[in-house]
Coordinates of C-alpha atoms and ligand atoms in Angstrom, one line a residue:
Chain A
M1024 CA 61.5 -2.3 80.6
K1025 CA 62.5 1.4 80.5
I1026 CA 60.8 4.5 82.0
K1027 CA 60.5 7.7 80.0
Y1028 CA 59.9 10.7 82.2
D1029 CA 59.0 14.1 80.6
R1030 CA 60.0 16.8 82.9
S1031 CA 58.2 19.5 80.9
A1032 CA 54.9 17.7 81.4
C1033 CA 55.4 17.0 85.1
Q1034 CA 53.5 19.3 87.4
G1035 CA 54.5 17.8 90.6
H1036 CA 51.4 15.8 91.6
N1037 CA 53.8 13.4 93.3
R1038 CA 51.8 10.3 92.6
C1039 CA 55.0 8.6 91.2
Y1040 CA 57.0 9.3 94.4
M1041 CA 54.1 8.1 96.6
L1042 CA 53.6 4.8 94.7
A1043 CA 57.2 4.0 93.6
P1044 CA 59.7 5.8 95.8
E1045 CA 62.4 3.2 94.6
L1046 CA 62.0 4.7 91.1
F1047 CA 61.1 8.3 91.7
D1048 CA 62.4 11.0 94.1
T1049 CA 61.2 14.6 94.3
D1050 CA 63.2 17.7 94.2
D1051 CA 62.8 20.5 96.7
E1052 CA 60.0 22.1 94.6
G1053 CA 58.1 18.8 94.3
Y1054 CA 59.0 17.8 90.8
A1055 CA 59.9 14.2 90.1
I1056 CA 63.4 12.9 89.7
L1057 CA 63.7 9.6 87.9
L1058 CA 66.1 7.4 89.9
V1059 CA 66.8 4.6 87.4
E1060 CA 68.8 4.8 84.2
G1061 CA 68.3 2.1 81.7
D1062 CA 66.4 -1.0 82.5
V1063 CA 64.0 -1.2 85.4
P1064 CA 64.8 -4.1 87.8
A1065 CA 62.3 -6.9 87.2
E1066 CA 60.9 -6.7 90.8
L1067 CA 60.1 -3.0 90.3
E1068 CA 58.3 -3.3 86.9
E1069 CA 54.9 -3.5 88.5
K1070 CA 55.6 -0.3 90.5
A1071 CA 56.8 1.5 87.3
R1072 CA 53.5 0.7 85.6
L1073 CA 51.6 1.9 88.7
A1074 CA 53.5 5.2 88.6
A1075 CA 52.9 5.7 84.9
D1076 CA 49.2 4.8 85.2
N1077 CA 48.6 7.3 88.0
C1078 CA 50.3 10.3 86.6
P1079 CA 47.6 12.8 85.9
E1080 CA 49.8 14.7 83.4
F1081 CA 50.8 11.6 81.3
A1082 CA 54.4 12.6 82.1
I1083 CA 55.6 9.0 82.6
E1084 CA 55.8 6.4 79.8
I1085 CA 56.8 2.8 79.9
E1086 CA 58.7 1.2 77.1
D1087 CA 58.7 -2.5 77.1
Chain B
M1348 CA 22.7 38.5 94.5
T1349 CA 19.4 37.3 95.8
D1350 CA 19.1 34.1 97.8
V1351 CA 16.4 32.8 95.6
R1352 CA 17.8 31.9 92.2
P1353 CA 15.5 31.4 89.2
P1354 CA 14.7 27.7 88.5
V1355 CA 16.9 26.1 85.9
A1356 CA 14.8 25.2 82.8
D1357 CA 17.4 23.1 81.1
W1358 CA 20.9 22.3 82.4
A1359 CA 22.4 22.2 78.9
T1360 CA 21.4 25.8 78.0
D1361 CA 20.7 27.5 81.4
F1362 CA 22.9 25.7 84.0
D1363 CA 23.5 27.4 87.4
H1364 CA 26.1 25.8 89.7
Q1365 CA 25.0 28.0 92.5
H1366 CA 21.4 26.8 92.4
P1367 CA 20.3 24.4 95.2
D1368 CA 19.2 21.9 92.7
Y1369 CA 22.8 21.6 91.5
A1370 CA 24.0 20.9 95.0
A1371 CA 21.5 18.2 95.4
N1372 CA 21.9 16.5 91.9
A1373 CA 25.4 17.5 90.6
T1374 CA 26.5 14.0 89.7
E1375 CA 23.3 13.2 87.7
I1376 CA 23.6 16.6 86.0
W1377 CA 27.2 15.9 84.9
D1378 CA 26.4 12.4 83.7
E1379 CA 23.5 13.6 81.6
L1380 CA 25.4 16.5 80.1
R1381 CA 28.4 14.3 79.3
D1382 CA 26.2 11.9 77.4
G1383 CA 24.5 14.6 75.4
C1384 CA 25.7 18.1 75.2
P1385 CA 28.7 17.8 76.4
I1386 CA 29.6 21.5 76.9
A1387 CA 26.7 23.3 78.5
H1388 CA 26.1 27.0 78.3
T1389 CA 24.2 29.6 80.4
D1390 CA 23.4 33.3 80.0
R1391 CA 23.6 33.6 83.7
Y1392 CA 26.8 35.3 85.1
G1393 CA 27.1 37.3 81.9
G1394 CA 27.7 34.1 79.9
A1395 CA 29.5 30.9 81.0
W1396 CA 30.4 27.5 79.6
F1397 CA 30.4 24.2 81.4
P1398 CA 32.4 21.4 79.8
T1399 CA 31.8 17.9 81.3
R1400 CA 34.3 15.6 79.5
H1401 CA 37.8 14.9 80.8
E1402 CA 39.2 15.8 77.4
D1403 CA 37.7 19.2 77.2
I1404 CA 38.4 20.0 80.8
A1405 CA 42.1 19.0 80.3
A1406 CA 42.3 21.0 77.1
I1407 CA 41.0 24.2 78.8
S1408 CA 43.3 23.7 81.9
K1409 CA 46.3 23.5 79.6
D1410 CA 45.4 26.4 77.3
V1411 CA 46.5 29.4 79.4
V1412 CA 46.5 31.7 76.4
H1413 CA 42.8 31.6 75.6
F1414 CA 41.7 30.8 79.2
S1415 CA 42.9 33.3 81.8
S1416 CA 43.1 32.7 85.5
Q1417 CA 42.2 36.4 86.1
G1418 CA 38.9 35.0 87.2
V1419 CA 38.6 31.7 89.0
V1420 CA 35.4 32.1 90.9
V1421 CA 32.3 32.8 88.7
T1422 CA 30.6 36.1 89.6
E1423 CA 28.1 38.4 87.8
E1424 CA 30.8 41.0 87.5
R1425 CA 34.2 40.5 85.9
P1426 CA 37.2 40.8 88.3
D1427 CA 38.8 44.2 88.0
I1428 CA 42.4 43.4 89.0
P1429 CA 44.1 42.2 85.9
A1430 CA 46.3 39.2 85.4
P1431 CA 49.2 38.6 85.3
M1432 CA 49.2 39.1 89.1
G1433 CA 45.5 39.2 89.9
Y1434 CA 43.9 39.3 93.3
A1435 CA 45.3 36.1 94.8
P1436 CA 48.6 35.0 93.2
P1437 CA 49.4 32.4 91.9
I1438 CA 45.8 31.1 91.4
T1439 CA 44.7 34.3 89.7
S1440 CA 48.0 34.8 87.8
D1441 CA 48.8 34.0 84.2
P1442 CA 52.2 33.4 82.7
P1443 CA 54.8 34.7 83.0
F1444 CA 54.1 36.0 86.5
H1445 CA 52.4 32.8 87.6
A1446 CA 55.6 30.7 87.6
I1447 CA 57.3 33.3 89.8
A1448 CA 54.4 33.6 92.3
R1449 CA 54.0 29.8 92.4
G1450 CA 57.7 29.2 92.6
I1451 CA 57.9 31.1 95.9
M1452 CA 55.5 28.7 97.5
L1453 CA 56.7 25.3 96.1
K1454 CA 59.5 24.8 98.7
F1455 CA 57.1 25.2 101.6
F1456 CA 54.6 22.8 100.2
S1457 CA 56.9 20.1 98.7
P1458 CA 56.2 16.5 99.8
K1459 CA 59.2 16.3 102.1
A1460 CA 58.5 19.7 103.7
I1461 CA 54.9 18.8 104.3
D1462 CA 55.7 15.4 105.9
A1463 CA 57.1 17.4 108.8
W1464 CA 53.6 18.6 109.6
E1465 CA 52.2 15.1 110.2
P1466 CA 52.4 15.1 114.0
I1467 CA 50.5 18.4 114.1
V1468 CA 47.8 17.1 111.8
R1469 CA 47.5 14.0 113.9
E1470 CA 47.3 15.8 117.1
T1471 CA 44.6 18.1 115.7
C1472 CA 42.5 15.0 114.7
R1473 CA 43.0 13.4 118.0
R1474 CA 41.9 16.5 119.9
R1475 CA 38.7 16.5 117.9
I1476 CA 38.1 12.9 118.4
A1477 CA 38.5 13.4 122.2
D1478 CA 35.9 16.1 122.1
I1479 CA 33.5 13.8 120.2
R1480 CA 34.1 11.0 122.7
A1481 CA 33.2 13.5 125.4
M1482 CA 30.0 14.4 123.6
I1483 CA 29.1 10.7 123.3
D1484 CA 29.9 10.1 127.0
A1485 CA 27.6 13.1 127.8
G1486 CA 24.8 11.2 126.2
E1487 CA 24.7 12.6 122.7
T1488 CA 23.7 9.9 120.2
T1489 CA 23.8 11.9 116.9
I1490 CA 26.9 14.0 116.1
D1491 CA 27.3 16.2 113.1
I1492 CA 30.8 15.3 112.0
A1493 CA 31.0 18.0 109.3
A1494 CA 30.6 20.5 112.1
H1495 CA 32.6 18.7 114.8
Y1496 CA 35.3 16.9 112.9
S1497 CA 36.1 17.5 109.2
Q1498 CA 35.6 21.2 109.3
H1499 CA 38.1 21.8 112.1
I1500 CA 41.1 20.0 110.8
P1501 CA 42.1 22.2 107.9
V1502 CA 41.2 25.4 109.9
S1503 CA 43.4 24.4 112.8
V1504 CA 46.3 23.2 110.6
M1505 CA 46.2 26.4 108.6
A1506 CA 46.1 28.6 111.7
D1507 CA 49.1 26.7 113.0
M1508 CA 51.0 27.0 109.7
L1509 CA 50.4 30.7 109.5
D1510 CA 50.9 31.1 113.3
L1511 CA 47.5 32.8 113.7
P1512 CA 45.3 32.1 116.7
R1513 CA 43.4 28.8 116.4
E1514 CA 40.3 30.6 117.8
D1515 CA 40.2 32.7 114.6
G1516 CA 39.0 29.6 112.8
D1517 CA 35.4 30.9 112.9
V1518 CA 36.6 34.2 111.4
F1519 CA 38.4 32.3 108.6
R1520 CA 35.2 30.3 107.9
G1521 CA 33.2 33.5 107.7
F1522 CA 35.5 34.9 105.1
I1523 CA 35.4 31.7 103.1
H1524 CA 31.6 31.7 103.2
D1525 CA 31.4 35.3 102.0
I1526 CA 33.8 34.7 99.2
M1527 CA 32.8 31.2 98.0
E1528 CA 29.1 30.8 98.7
Q1529 CA 28.0 34.4 98.5
A1530 CA 30.3 35.2 95.5
G1531 CA 29.9 38.8 94.4
E1532 CA 28.5 40.4 97.6
E1533 CA 30.6 43.3 98.8
K1534 CA 31.4 43.8 102.5
P1535 CA 32.9 46.9 104.1
Y1536 CA 36.7 46.8 104.2
E1537 CA 36.8 46.6 108.1
E1538 CA 34.8 43.4 108.0
S1539 CA 36.8 41.9 105.1
M1540 CA 39.5 39.3 105.0
D1541 CA 41.7 41.9 103.4
F1542 CA 41.5 44.0 106.5
Y1543 CA 42.2 41.0 108.8
L1544 CA 45.2 40.0 106.8
D1545 CA 46.6 43.5 106.2
T1546 CA 46.6 43.9 110.0
H1547 CA 48.4 40.6 110.6
V1548 CA 50.9 41.0 107.8
A1549 CA 51.9 44.5 109.0
A1550 CA 52.4 43.2 112.5
R1551 CA 54.3 40.1 111.4
R1552 CA 56.8 42.0 109.4
N1553 CA 58.1 43.2 112.7
S1554 CA 58.1 39.9 114.5
L1555 CA 59.2 37.2 112.0
G1556 CA 59.2 33.5 112.9
D1557 CA 59.4 30.3 110.9
D1558 CA 55.8 30.2 110.0
L1559 CA 54.3 30.4 106.5
M1560 CA 53.3 34.1 106.9
S1561 CA 56.9 35.0 107.9
F1562 CA 58.1 32.8 105.0
L1563 CA 56.1 34.9 102.5
C1564 CA 57.1 38.2 104.2
Q1565 CA 60.7 37.3 103.6
A1566 CA 60.3 35.9 100.1
D1567 CA 61.5 38.0 97.2
I1568 CA 61.2 38.3 93.5
E1569 CA 64.6 39.1 92.0
G1570 CA 65.7 40.7 95.2
M1571 CA 62.5 42.8 95.7
P1572 CA 60.4 41.8 98.7
L1573 CA 56.8 40.8 97.8
L1574 CA 54.3 43.7 97.8
D1575 CA 52.0 43.7 100.8
E1576 CA 49.0 43.0 98.5
H1577 CA 50.9 40.0 97.1
V1578 CA 51.5 38.5 100.6
R1579 CA 48.0 39.3 101.7
G1580 CA 46.5 37.9 98.5
T1581 CA 48.5 34.7 98.7
I1582 CA 47.6 34.1 102.4
G1583 CA 44.0 34.8 101.6
L1584 CA 44.2 32.3 98.8
L1585 CA 45.7 29.7 101.2
I1586 CA 42.8 30.2 103.6
I1587 CA 40.2 30.0 100.8
A1588 CA 41.9 27.3 98.8
G1589 CA 43.1 25.2 101.7
I1590 CA 40.2 25.0 104.1
D1591 CA 36.8 24.5 102.4
T1592 CA 38.4 22.1 99.9
T1593 CA 40.0 19.8 102.5
W1594 CA 37.0 20.0 104.7
S1595 CA 34.9 18.8 101.8
A1596 CA 37.3 16.0 100.9
I1597 CA 37.4 14.6 104.5
G1598 CA 33.7 15.0 104.8
A1599 CA 33.0 13.2 101.6
G1600 CA 35.3 10.4 102.6
L1601 CA 33.5 9.9 105.9
W1602 CA 30.1 10.3 104.2
H1603 CA 31.1 7.4 101.9
M1604 CA 32.3 5.2 104.7
A1605 CA 29.2 5.9 106.8
Q1606 CA 27.2 4.3 104.0
S1607 CA 29.4 1.4 103.1
P1608 CA 29.9 -1.4 105.6
A1609 CA 31.9 -3.3 103.0
D1610 CA 34.4 -0.4 102.4
R1611 CA 34.7 0.2 106.1
A1612 CA 35.6 -3.4 106.6
R1613 CA 38.1 -3.4 103.7
W1614 CA 39.7 -0.2 105.1
T1615 CA 40.2 -1.7 108.5
D1616 CA 41.1 -5.3 107.5
D1617 CA 43.4 -4.4 104.6
P1618 CA 45.6 -1.4 105.3
D1619 CA 47.4 -1.8 101.9
V1620 CA 44.2 -0.7 100.3
Q1621 CA 44.2 2.7 102.2
P1622 CA 46.4 4.7 99.8
F1623 CA 44.2 3.6 96.9
A1624 CA 41.0 4.3 98.8
L1625 CA 42.1 7.9 99.6
E1626 CA 42.8 8.6 95.9
E1627 CA 39.4 7.1 95.0
V1628 CA 37.8 9.5 97.5
L1629 CA 39.6 12.3 95.7
R1630 CA 38.5 11.0 92.3
F1631 CA 34.9 10.2 93.1
Y1632 CA 34.2 13.2 95.4
A1633 CA 36.6 15.7 94.0
P1634 CA 35.5 18.9 95.8
V1635 CA 36.8 21.6 93.4
T1636 CA 35.4 23.2 90.3
M1637 CA 37.6 26.0 89.0
A1638 CA 36.8 28.7 86.4
R1639 CA 38.6 30.7 83.7
L1640 CA 37.9 33.9 82.0
I1641 CA 38.1 33.6 78.3
A1642 CA 40.8 36.0 77.1
E1643 CA 40.4 35.5 73.3
D1644 CA 37.6 34.0 71.2
I1645 CA 38.1 30.3 70.7
E1646 CA 36.3 27.3 69.2
L1647 CA 36.3 24.2 71.4
S1648 CA 34.5 20.9 70.5
G1649 CA 32.1 22.9 68.3
C1650 CA 31.4 25.7 70.7
T1651 CA 32.3 29.3 69.9
M1652 CA 33.5 30.8 73.2
K1653 CA 33.7 34.5 73.3
A1654 CA 36.3 36.7 75.1
G1655 CA 34.8 37.7 78.4
D1656 CA 32.7 34.5 78.9
W1657 CA 33.5 32.2 81.8
A1658 CA 34.5 28.6 81.4
L1659 CA 34.0 26.4 84.4
L1660 CA 36.4 23.5 85.1
P1661 CA 34.4 20.8 86.9
F1662 CA 37.2 18.4 87.8
P1663 CA 34.7 16.1 89.5
S1664 CA 32.9 15.6 86.2
A1665 CA 36.2 14.9 84.4
N1666 CA 36.9 12.3 87.1
R1667 CA 33.6 10.4 86.3
D1668 CA 34.1 10.4 82.5
P1669 CA 33.8 6.8 81.3
E1670 CA 36.2 7.7 78.4
A1671 CA 38.9 8.3 81.0
F1672 CA 38.1 5.8 83.7
D1673 CA 36.9 2.2 83.8
Q1674 CA 33.7 1.8 85.9
A1675 CA 33.8 5.6 86.2
G1676 CA 30.5 5.8 88.0
E1677 CA 31.5 3.4 90.8
F1678 CA 33.6 3.9 93.9
V1679 CA 36.2 1.2 93.5
I1680 CA 38.1 1.2 96.8
D1681 CA 41.2 -0.5 95.4
R1682 CA 41.3 1.2 92.1
A1683 CA 45.0 0.9 91.0
R1684 CA 44.9 3.1 87.8
N1685 CA 43.7 6.5 88.9
R1686 CA 44.8 9.5 86.9
H1687 CA 42.2 11.7 88.6
A1688 CA 42.2 15.5 88.2
A1689 CA 41.0 16.5 91.7
F1690 CA 44.0 18.8 92.1
G1691 CA 43.6 20.3 88.6
L1692 CA 45.8 19.8 85.5
G1693 CA 48.5 21.8 84.1
I1694 CA 50.5 24.7 85.5
H1695 CA 48.0 25.5 88.3
R1696 CA 48.1 22.0 89.9
C1697 CA 47.1 22.5 93.5
V1698 CA 50.2 23.8 95.4
G1699 CA 48.7 22.4 98.6
S1700 CA 48.0 18.9 97.2
N1701 CA 50.7 17.3 99.5
L1702 CA 49.2 19.0 102.5
A1703 CA 45.6 18.1 101.5
R1704 CA 46.6 14.5 101.0
L1705 CA 48.3 14.4 104.4
E1706 CA 45.2 15.9 106.1
L1707 CA 42.8 13.6 104.3
R1708 CA 44.9 10.5 105.1
V1709 CA 45.5 11.3 108.8
A1710 CA 41.9 12.4 109.3
M1711 CA 40.6 9.2 107.8
E1712 CA 43.1 7.0 109.7
E1713 CA 42.3 8.5 113.0
W1714 CA 38.6 8.5 112.5
M1715 CA 38.4 4.9 111.3
A1716 CA 40.7 3.7 114.1
A1717 CA 38.5 5.5 116.7
F1718 CA 35.1 4.7 115.2
P1719 CA 35.3 1.7 112.8
E1720 CA 31.5 1.5 112.9
F1721 CA 29.3 4.5 112.3
E1722 CA 26.4 5.3 110.0
L1723 CA 24.3 8.2 108.8
A1724 CA 21.8 9.2 111.4
D1725 CA 19.4 10.4 108.7
P1726 CA 20.5 10.5 105.0
D1727 CA 18.0 13.4 104.4
A1728 CA 19.7 15.5 107.0
V1729 CA 23.0 15.6 105.1
T1730 CA 23.5 18.8 103.2
W1731 CA 26.0 19.7 100.5
S1732 CA 27.5 23.1 99.7
T1733 CA 26.5 24.9 96.5
G1734 CA 29.0 26.7 94.2
Q1735 CA 32.4 25.7 93.2
V1736 CA 33.5 23.7 96.3
R1737 CA 31.4 20.7 96.9
G1738 CA 31.2 18.7 100.1
P1739 CA 29.0 17.8 103.0
R1740 CA 28.2 20.7 105.3
Q1741 CA 25.9 18.8 107.7
L1742 CA 26.8 15.2 108.3
P1743 CA 24.9 13.8 111.3
V1744 CA 26.1 10.2 112.2
R1745 CA 25.4 7.8 115.0
F1746 CA 27.3 4.9 116.4
P1747 CA 25.9 1.4 116.9
S1748 CA 25.9 0.6 120.6
Ligands
LIG641 C1 41.3 18.2 99.0 C2 41.7 19.5 99.1 C3 42.0 20.3 97.9 C4 41.6 20.3 96.6 C5 40.6 19.3 96.0 C6 42.2 21.3 95.9 C7 42.0 21.6 94.5 C8 42.7 22.5 93.8 C9 42.6 22.7 92.4 C10 41.7 21.9 91.5 C11 43.4 23.7 92.0 C12 43.7 24.2 90.6 C13 43.2 25.5 90.4 C14 43.2 25.9 88.9 O1 43.4 25.1 88.0 O2 42.9 27.1 88.7 C15 44.1 24.2 93.2 C16 45.0 25.2 93.3 C17 45.6 25.6 94.4 N1 45.4 25.1 95.7 FE1 44.3 23.5 96.2 N2 43.0 22.0 96.7 C18 43.0 21.4 98.0 C19 43.7 21.8 99.1 C20 44.6 22.8 99.1 C21 45.4 23.2 100.3 C22 45.3 22.4 101.6 C23 46.1 24.3 100.0 C24 47.1 25.1 100.8 C25 47.1 25.2 102.0 C26 45.8 24.6 98.6 C27 46.4 25.6 97.9 C28 46.2 25.8 96.5 C29 46.9 26.9 95.8 C30 47.9 27.9 96.4 C31 46.5 26.8 94.5 C32 46.9 27.6 93.3 C33 48.0 27.0 92.5 C34 48.3 27.8 91.2 O3 47.5 28.6 90.8 O4 49.5 27.6 90.7 N3 44.9 23.7 98.1 N4 43.6 23.4 94.3
LIG642 S1 53.0 11.8 89.0 FE1 53.5 12.8 87.1 S2 53.1 15.0 87.4 FE2 53.3 14.0 89.3 S3 55.4 14.2 90.0 FE3 55.2 12.2 89.0 S4 55.7 12.6 86.9 FE4 55.3 14.6 87.8

């Protein structure tokens, strides 16, 4: 599984950071920073989906 | 504006979000319009549109060319301070100025910066709970927790953030009432929020601290300090945008819990559900409906919207759209997929959303820990605000002995 994060769509709702802090940090203005490059560790796949499914701006996509 | 508004003949062609019938029946009105119309119109307020589907509301929020933020609260008159800056930057600003005015605030309101305020929020809630316990001990059996709890939390936190006297809470609430619920009525300058803030900003410029007002006084745009009216407008915006809204969200969460023994038990027995429950409160009882002024004629879902018309953005209706949410009309306490739009969509996403979430979370945690069992004293005694911020304004509850 891979995460695609679209910085231009992100508006800093911070849902991803709240739900999956292992995968997303926030910068000092509140925009998301994707922490993983490449494959998402298996134990975090559920959290990745949760983050994607809660982003109001559809800025996170999951590629299986 | 008169207090008595003409009755609404048909919500699809004559809606009025300031009518008491709207306050009483908003969810039914949204559901009915969404199934039928789905973009209502009214000739009131000089012409306004009322979309009800998530898709249309998202499209308008993201189209900042046709839909200007110069006006965000619907009035009979059109606002006379033009965007890009507008009266209360950044909420009344359009690009490109919007990003500058918003950028100034983001650092103060980022998730990590806001986390630091948690102890103050918690202390505020505990102070209020202690007062309520004292009322109960003194023999009171029914307590209006909109008046004695939910209302005070954002007022007190905002006063602390701005380093203004907590006792001025009543003054803030008066301003909010004048602006939100009596939209359009003029007051003399000396009684206005502008006067109150101009006085404080002028004084603060000479005694800077590390509060939010000082932060704005010291902010700059390309080396130029913010104009006084920018600082004043932004603080006024924080008071208006940050208080009524959060009061409404906390009140709605408590109103829900007062009526649902099952959800109260779930909250207490299963703390892992709490983060989802809070987002579900925000989805299901989203307090805020914004507006836009149409800048250029545009066709949307078969409606021809004319420049100068209003378009409302009822985010709470978007949040109950079955096209966007499973079981949209039900409060699902452990809803895991929740892309709700309570804090708006697009470039104006609520700057205060991290603070609002902190206040809602701590207020609910502290309340439910102190009073795991409580119920409405009289469902008919609960009143909801009219206008663009929706939440319980009288919420009498009692406690089983
Ligand atoms: C539950 C409580 C709250 C809700 C539901 C809420 C909702 C919203 C919404 C829907 C918008 C978007 C406006 C638009 O699209 O035109 C907004 C903007 C804004 N809110 Fe909030 N808000 C809340 C609390 C707060 C708090 C606590 C603050 C600050 C202390 C705040 C400050 C702002 C500001 C500054 C904007 C303007 C952002 C911009 O235009 O870029 N809000 N809010
Ligand atoms: S939830 Fe979406 S909009 Fe919010 S910070 Fe994460 S990616 Fe950005």
